[in-house]
One Martini backbone bead per residue (centre of mass of N, CA, C, O) as a GRO file, in nm:
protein
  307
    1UNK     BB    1  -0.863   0.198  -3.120
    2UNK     BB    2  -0.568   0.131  -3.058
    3UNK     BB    3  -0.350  -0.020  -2.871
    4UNK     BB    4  -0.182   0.080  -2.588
    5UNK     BB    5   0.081  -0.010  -2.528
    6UNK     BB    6   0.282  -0.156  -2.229
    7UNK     BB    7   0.490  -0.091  -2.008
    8UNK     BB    8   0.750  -0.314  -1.907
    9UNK     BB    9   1.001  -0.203  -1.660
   10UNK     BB   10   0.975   0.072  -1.559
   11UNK     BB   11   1.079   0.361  -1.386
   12UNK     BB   12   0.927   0.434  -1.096
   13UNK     BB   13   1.142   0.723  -1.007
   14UNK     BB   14   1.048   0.877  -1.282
   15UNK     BB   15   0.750   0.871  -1.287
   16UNK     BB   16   0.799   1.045  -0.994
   17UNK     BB   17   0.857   1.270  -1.043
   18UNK     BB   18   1.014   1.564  -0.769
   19UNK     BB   19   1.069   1.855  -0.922
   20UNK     BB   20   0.795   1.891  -1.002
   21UNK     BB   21   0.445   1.999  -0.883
   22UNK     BB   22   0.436   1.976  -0.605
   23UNK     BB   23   0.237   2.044  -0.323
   24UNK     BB   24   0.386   2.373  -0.296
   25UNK     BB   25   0.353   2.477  -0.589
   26UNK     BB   26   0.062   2.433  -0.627
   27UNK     BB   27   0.017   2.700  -0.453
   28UNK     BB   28   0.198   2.941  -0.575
   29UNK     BB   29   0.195   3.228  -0.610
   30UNK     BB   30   0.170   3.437  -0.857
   31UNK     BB   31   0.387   3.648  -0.799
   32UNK     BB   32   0.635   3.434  -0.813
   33UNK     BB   33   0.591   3.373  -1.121
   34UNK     BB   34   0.630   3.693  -1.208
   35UNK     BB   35   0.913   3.760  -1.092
   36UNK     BB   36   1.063   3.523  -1.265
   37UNK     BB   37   0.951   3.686  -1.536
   38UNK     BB   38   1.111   3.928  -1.460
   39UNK     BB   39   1.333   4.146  -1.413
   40UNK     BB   40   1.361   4.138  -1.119
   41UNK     BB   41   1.479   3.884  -1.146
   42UNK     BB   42   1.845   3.836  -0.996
   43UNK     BB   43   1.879   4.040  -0.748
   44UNK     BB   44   1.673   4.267  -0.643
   45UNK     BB   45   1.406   4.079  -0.514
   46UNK     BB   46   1.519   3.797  -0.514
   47UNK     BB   47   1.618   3.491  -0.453
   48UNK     BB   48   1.726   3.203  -0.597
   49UNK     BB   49   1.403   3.084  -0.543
   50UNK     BB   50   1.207   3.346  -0.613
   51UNK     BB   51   1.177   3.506  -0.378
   52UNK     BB   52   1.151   3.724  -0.118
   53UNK     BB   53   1.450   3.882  -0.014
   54UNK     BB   54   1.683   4.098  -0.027
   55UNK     BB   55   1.745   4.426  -0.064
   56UNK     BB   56   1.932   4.584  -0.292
   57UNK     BB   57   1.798   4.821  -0.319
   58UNK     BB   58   1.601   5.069  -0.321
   59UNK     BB   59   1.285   5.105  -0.130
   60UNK     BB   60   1.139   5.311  -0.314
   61UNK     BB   61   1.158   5.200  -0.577
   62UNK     BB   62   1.069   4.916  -0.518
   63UNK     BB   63   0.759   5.006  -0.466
   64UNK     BB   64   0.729   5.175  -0.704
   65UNK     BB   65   0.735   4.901  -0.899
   66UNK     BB   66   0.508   4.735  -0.766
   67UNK     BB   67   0.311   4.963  -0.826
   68UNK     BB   68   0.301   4.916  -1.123
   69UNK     BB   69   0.274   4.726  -1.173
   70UNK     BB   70   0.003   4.431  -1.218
   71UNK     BB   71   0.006   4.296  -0.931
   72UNK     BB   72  -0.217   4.499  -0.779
   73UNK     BB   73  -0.412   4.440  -0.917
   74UNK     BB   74  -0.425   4.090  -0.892
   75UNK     BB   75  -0.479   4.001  -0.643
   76UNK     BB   76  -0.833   4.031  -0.580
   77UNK     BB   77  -0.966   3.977  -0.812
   78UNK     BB   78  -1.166   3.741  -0.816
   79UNK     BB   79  -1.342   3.839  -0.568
   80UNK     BB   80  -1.414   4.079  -0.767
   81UNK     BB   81  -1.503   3.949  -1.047
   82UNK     BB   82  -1.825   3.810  -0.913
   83UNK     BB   83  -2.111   3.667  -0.902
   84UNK     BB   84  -2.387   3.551  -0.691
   85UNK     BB   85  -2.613   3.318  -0.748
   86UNK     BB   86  -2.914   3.124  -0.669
   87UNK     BB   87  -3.123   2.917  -0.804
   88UNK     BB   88  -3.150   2.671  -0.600
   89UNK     BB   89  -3.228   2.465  -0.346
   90UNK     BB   90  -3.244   2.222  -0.076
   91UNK     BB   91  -3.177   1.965   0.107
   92UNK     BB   92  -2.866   1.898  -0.003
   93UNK     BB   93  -2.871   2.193  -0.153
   94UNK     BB   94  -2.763   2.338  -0.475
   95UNK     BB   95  -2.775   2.610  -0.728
   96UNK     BB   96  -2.521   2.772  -0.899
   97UNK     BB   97  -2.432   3.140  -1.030
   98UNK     BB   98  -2.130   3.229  -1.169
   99UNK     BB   99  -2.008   3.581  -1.299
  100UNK     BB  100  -1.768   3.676  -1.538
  101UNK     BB  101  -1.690   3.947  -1.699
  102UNK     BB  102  -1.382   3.856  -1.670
  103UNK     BB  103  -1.042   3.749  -1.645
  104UNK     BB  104  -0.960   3.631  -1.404
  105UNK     BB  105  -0.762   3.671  -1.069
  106UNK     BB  106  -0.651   3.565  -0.819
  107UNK     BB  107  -0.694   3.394  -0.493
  108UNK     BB  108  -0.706   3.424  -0.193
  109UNK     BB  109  -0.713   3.321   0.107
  110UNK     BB  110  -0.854   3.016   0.276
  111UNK     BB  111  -0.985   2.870   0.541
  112UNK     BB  112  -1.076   2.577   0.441
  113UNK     BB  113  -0.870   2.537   0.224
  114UNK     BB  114  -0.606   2.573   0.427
  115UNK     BB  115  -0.763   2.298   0.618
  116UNK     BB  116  -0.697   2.099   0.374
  117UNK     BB  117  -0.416   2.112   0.301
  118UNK     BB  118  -0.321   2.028   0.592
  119UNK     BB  119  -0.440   1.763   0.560
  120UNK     BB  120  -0.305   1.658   0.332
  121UNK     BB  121   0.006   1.685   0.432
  122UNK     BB  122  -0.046   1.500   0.649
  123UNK     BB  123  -0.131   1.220   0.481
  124UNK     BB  124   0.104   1.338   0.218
  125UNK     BB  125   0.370   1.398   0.002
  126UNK     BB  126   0.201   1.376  -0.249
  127UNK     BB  127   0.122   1.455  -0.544
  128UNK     BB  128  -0.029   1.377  -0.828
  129UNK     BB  129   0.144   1.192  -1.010
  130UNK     BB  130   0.214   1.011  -0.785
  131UNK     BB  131  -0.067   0.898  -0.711
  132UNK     BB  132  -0.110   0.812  -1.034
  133UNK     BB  133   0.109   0.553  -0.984
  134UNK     BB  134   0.020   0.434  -0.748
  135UNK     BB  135  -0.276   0.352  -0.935
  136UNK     BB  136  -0.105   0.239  -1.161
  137UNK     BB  137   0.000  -0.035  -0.955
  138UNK     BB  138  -0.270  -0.129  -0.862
  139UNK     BB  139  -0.355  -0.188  -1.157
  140UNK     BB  140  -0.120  -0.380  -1.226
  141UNK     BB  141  -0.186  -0.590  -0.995
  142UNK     BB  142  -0.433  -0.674  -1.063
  143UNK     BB  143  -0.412  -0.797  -1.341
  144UNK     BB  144  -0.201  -1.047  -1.259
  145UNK     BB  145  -0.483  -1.136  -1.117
  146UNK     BB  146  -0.629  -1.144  -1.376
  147UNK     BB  147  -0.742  -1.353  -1.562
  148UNK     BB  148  -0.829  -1.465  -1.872
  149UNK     BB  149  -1.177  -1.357  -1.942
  150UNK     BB  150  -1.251  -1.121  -1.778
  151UNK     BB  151  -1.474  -0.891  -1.698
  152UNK     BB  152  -1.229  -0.699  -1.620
  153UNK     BB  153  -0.998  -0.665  -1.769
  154UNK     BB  154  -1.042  -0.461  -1.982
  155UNK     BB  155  -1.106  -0.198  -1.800
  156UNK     BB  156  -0.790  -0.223  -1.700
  157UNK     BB  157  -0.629  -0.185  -1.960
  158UNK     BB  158  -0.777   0.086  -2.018
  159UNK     BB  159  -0.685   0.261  -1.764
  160UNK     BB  160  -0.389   0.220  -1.840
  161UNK     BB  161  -0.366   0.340  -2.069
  162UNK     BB  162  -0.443   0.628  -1.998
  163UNK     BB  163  -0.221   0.657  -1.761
  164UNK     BB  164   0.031   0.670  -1.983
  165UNK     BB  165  -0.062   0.899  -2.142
  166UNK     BB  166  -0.045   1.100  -1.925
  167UNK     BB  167   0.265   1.016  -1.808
  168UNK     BB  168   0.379   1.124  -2.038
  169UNK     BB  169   0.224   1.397  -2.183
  170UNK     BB  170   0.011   1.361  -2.411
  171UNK     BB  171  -0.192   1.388  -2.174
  172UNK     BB  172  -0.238   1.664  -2.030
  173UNK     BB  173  -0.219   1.815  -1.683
  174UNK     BB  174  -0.055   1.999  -1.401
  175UNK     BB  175  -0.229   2.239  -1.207
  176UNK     BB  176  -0.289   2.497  -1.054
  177UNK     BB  177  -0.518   2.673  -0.938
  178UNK     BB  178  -0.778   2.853  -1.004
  179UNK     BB  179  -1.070   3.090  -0.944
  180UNK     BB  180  -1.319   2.858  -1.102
  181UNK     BB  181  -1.239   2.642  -0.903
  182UNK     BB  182  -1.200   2.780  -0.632
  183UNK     BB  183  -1.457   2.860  -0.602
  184UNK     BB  184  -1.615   2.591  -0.635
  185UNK     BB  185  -1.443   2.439  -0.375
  186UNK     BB  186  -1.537   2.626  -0.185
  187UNK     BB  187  -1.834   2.613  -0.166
  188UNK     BB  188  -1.838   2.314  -0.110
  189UNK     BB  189  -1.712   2.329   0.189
  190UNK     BB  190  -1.938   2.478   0.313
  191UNK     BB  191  -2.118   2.168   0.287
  192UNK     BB  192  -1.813   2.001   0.297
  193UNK     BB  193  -1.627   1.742   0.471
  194UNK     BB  194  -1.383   1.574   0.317
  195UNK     BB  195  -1.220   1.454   0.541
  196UNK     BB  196  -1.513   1.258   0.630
  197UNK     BB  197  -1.688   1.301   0.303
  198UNK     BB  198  -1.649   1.176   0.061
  199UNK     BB  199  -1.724   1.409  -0.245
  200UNK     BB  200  -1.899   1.568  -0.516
  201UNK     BB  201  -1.895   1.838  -0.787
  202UNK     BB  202  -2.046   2.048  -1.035
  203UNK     BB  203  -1.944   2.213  -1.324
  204UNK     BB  204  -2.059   2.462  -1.587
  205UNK     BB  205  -1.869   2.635  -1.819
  206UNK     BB  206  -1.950   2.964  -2.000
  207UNK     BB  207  -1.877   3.154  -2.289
  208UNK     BB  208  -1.858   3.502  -2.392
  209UNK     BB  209  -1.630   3.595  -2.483
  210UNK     BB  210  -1.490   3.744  -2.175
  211UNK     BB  211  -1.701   3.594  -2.083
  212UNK     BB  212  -1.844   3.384  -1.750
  213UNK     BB  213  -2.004   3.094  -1.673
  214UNK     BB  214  -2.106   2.930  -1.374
  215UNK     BB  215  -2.293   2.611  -1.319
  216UNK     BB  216  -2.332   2.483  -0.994
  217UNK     BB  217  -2.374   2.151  -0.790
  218UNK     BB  218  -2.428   2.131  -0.397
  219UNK     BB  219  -2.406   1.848  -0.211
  220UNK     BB  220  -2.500   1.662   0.081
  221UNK     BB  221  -2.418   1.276   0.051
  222UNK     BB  222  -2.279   1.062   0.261
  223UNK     BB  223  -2.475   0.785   0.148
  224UNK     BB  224  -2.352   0.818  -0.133
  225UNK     BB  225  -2.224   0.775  -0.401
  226UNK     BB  226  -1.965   0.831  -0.563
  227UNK     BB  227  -2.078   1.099  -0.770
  228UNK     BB  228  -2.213   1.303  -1.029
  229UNK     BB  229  -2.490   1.429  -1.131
  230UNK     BB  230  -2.709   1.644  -1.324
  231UNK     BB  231  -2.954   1.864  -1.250
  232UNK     BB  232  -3.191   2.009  -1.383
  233UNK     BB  233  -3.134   2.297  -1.318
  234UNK     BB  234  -2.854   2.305  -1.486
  235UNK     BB  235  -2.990   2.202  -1.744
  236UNK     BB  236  -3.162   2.468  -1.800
  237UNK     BB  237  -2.941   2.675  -1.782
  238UNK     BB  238  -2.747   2.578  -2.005
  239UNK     BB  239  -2.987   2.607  -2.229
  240UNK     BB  240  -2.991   2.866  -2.223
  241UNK     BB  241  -2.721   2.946  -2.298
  242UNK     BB  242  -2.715   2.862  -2.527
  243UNK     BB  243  -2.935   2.975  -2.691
  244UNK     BB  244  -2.743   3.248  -2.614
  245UNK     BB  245  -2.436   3.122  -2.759
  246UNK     BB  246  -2.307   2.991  -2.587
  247UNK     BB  247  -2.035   2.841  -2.450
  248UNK     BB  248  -1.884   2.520  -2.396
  249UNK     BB  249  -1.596   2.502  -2.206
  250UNK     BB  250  -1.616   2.386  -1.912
  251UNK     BB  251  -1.533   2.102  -1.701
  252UNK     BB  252  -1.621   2.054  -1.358
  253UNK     BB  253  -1.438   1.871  -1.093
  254UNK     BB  254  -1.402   1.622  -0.803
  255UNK     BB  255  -1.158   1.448  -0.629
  256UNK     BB  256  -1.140   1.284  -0.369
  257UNK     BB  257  -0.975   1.213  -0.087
  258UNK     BB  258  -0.832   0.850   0.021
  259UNK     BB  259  -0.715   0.729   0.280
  260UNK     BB  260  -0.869   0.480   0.369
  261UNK     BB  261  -0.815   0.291   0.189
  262UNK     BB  262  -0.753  -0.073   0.094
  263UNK     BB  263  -0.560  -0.044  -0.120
  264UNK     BB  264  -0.386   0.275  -0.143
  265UNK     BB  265  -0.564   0.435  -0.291
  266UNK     BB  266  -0.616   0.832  -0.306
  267UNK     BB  267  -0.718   0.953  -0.547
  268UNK     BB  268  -0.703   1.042  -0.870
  269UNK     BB  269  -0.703   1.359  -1.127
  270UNK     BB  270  -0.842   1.164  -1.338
  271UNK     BB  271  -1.026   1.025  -1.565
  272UNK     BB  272  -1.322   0.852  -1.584
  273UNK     BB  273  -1.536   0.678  -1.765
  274UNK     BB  274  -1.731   0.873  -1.733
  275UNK     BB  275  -1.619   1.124  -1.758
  276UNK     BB  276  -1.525   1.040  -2.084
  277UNK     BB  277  -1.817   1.040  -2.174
  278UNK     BB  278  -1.945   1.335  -2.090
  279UNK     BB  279  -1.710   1.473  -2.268
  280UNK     BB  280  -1.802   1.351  -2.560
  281UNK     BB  281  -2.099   1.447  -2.516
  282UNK     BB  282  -2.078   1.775  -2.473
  283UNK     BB  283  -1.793   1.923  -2.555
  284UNK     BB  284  -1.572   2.068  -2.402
  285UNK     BB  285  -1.311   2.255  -2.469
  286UNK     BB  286  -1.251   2.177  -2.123
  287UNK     BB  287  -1.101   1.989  -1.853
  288UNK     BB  288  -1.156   1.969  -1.484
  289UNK     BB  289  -0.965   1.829  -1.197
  290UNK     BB  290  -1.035   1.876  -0.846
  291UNK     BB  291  -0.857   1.837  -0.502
  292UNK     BB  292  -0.788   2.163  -0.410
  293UNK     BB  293  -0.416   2.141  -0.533
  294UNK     BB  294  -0.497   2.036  -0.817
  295UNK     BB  295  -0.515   2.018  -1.165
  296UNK     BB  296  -0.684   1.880  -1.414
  297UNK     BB  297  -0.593   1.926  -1.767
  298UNK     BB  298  -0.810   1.910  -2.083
  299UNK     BB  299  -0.859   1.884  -2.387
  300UNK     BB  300  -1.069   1.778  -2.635
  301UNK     BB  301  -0.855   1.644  -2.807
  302UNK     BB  302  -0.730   1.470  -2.565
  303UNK     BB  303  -1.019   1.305  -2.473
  304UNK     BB  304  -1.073   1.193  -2.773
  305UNK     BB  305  -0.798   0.944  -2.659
  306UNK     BB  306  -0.988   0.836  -2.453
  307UNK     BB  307  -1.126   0.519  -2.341
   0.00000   0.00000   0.00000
């Protein structure tokens, strides 16, 4: 693969645009959404900022279009839409097999998700594109201080040109919670305070037709590095459901944020090399790195130009 050029002298307040991403964006009700895009947006329903204002209209109208919506089908979807079997316990967690026979709608609030985002709020104020610049700087400033020939070089390199990739747009995208990155997040929760203990957990989707199946590992191991391999049981889980046609559809995992870090990096929601071995590896159709407020999604096309 050609050496993607070094970009030298950029502008890092463009590069940190913060005009969209915010984590309060990446968190905003589906609902806000669907409004912005419906007729309703514009002075009936919403305010300026697309959220909901002083109704204009008379309000049972308003009611009346609002129960018409698909609105209110999708508010509870995703917690209706799953069933959850435990395939395996273990002394340090599990290995879980969750079922959706449609396409999930939106997540409902979650009290344990809802107390990681205010921690996260209270340690930075940055979304997940910022935090992958500071990584970026971070990572350039180590490469200055690397001799050449040195033996850590070439993976600064190639990180450094990965990163730069996805800052540019050319490569995945980052994006707001969905409900079976959100399932499986909140799930890990149960098991793990990330507060605490920065931890990983894995799982593997996999779909037939409109149907999906997420099977993921969660386990509690506080003094292991950091970082996850799958289990015997998600491996034998997985062999069958492919023997059965399914298709290997995402990879899904979280990268824990870092605020004690002693160099300041936070941990960005980007693949590592190791992901990317992974993602190759394996081929699913996409992948999701999620921090519990933002995920990045890569396409298949797209991870296989990472190095």
């Amino acid at each position: 693969m050609p050496a993607w050029p070094l970009l030298i002298g950029r502008q890092r307040k463009a590069r940190a645009d913060t005009s969209s991403n915010v984590i309060t964006e990446a968190l905003a009700p589906v609902w806000r959404a669907w409004l912005m895009r419906s007729p309703l947006h514009g002075g009936m329903l919403c305010g300026p900022s697309g959220v909901p204002g002083v109704l204009t209209m008379i309000r049972p109208l308003a009611l009346l279009l609002l129960l018409w919506s698909p609105l209110a089908a999708l508010a509870a979807s995703c917690e209706q839409s799953f069933q959850r079997k435990v395939l395996q316990t273990r002394a340090a967690g599990r290995t879980v097999l969750f079922t959706f026979p449609s396409a999930p709608g939106p997540a409902a609030a979650d009290r344990r998700e809802s107390e990681h985002l205010d921690w996260v709020r209270a340690n930075t104020p940055w979304n997940a594109r910022q935090i992958l610049v500071n990584h970026d700087d971070i990572l350039r400033d180590a490469l200055t201080r690397t001799p050449p020939g040195s033996a850590s070089r070439p993976s600064l390199e190639k990180s450094i040109r990965n990163d730069e990739r996805i800052l540019s747009g050319a490569i995945g995208r980052f994006r707001a919670p969905s409900c079976m990155d959100q399932v499986a997040f909140r799930e890990f929760l149960q098991l793990v305070d990330l507060r605490k203990s920065p931890q990983e957990f894995l799982a593997y989707v996999h779909s037939q037709g409109m149907a999906k199946v997420m099977i993921a590992d969660f386990d509690d191991k506080p003094d292991g590095v950091i970082g996850v391999s799958p289990s015997p049981r998600l491996l034998a889980e997985q062999a069958r459901l492919q023997a059965e046609g399914w298709t290997y559809h995402a990879h899904l995992h979280n990268h824990p944020f870092m605020f004690n870090s002693s160099t300041g990096d936070m941990g960005p929601i980007v693949p590592s090399a190791p992901d990317i071995g992974s993602y190759k590896a394996g081929n699913p159709d996409v992948a999701w790195i999620t921090n519990g407020v933002e995920v990045f999604e890569v396409k298949r096309a797209e991870y296989q130009q990472l190095e």
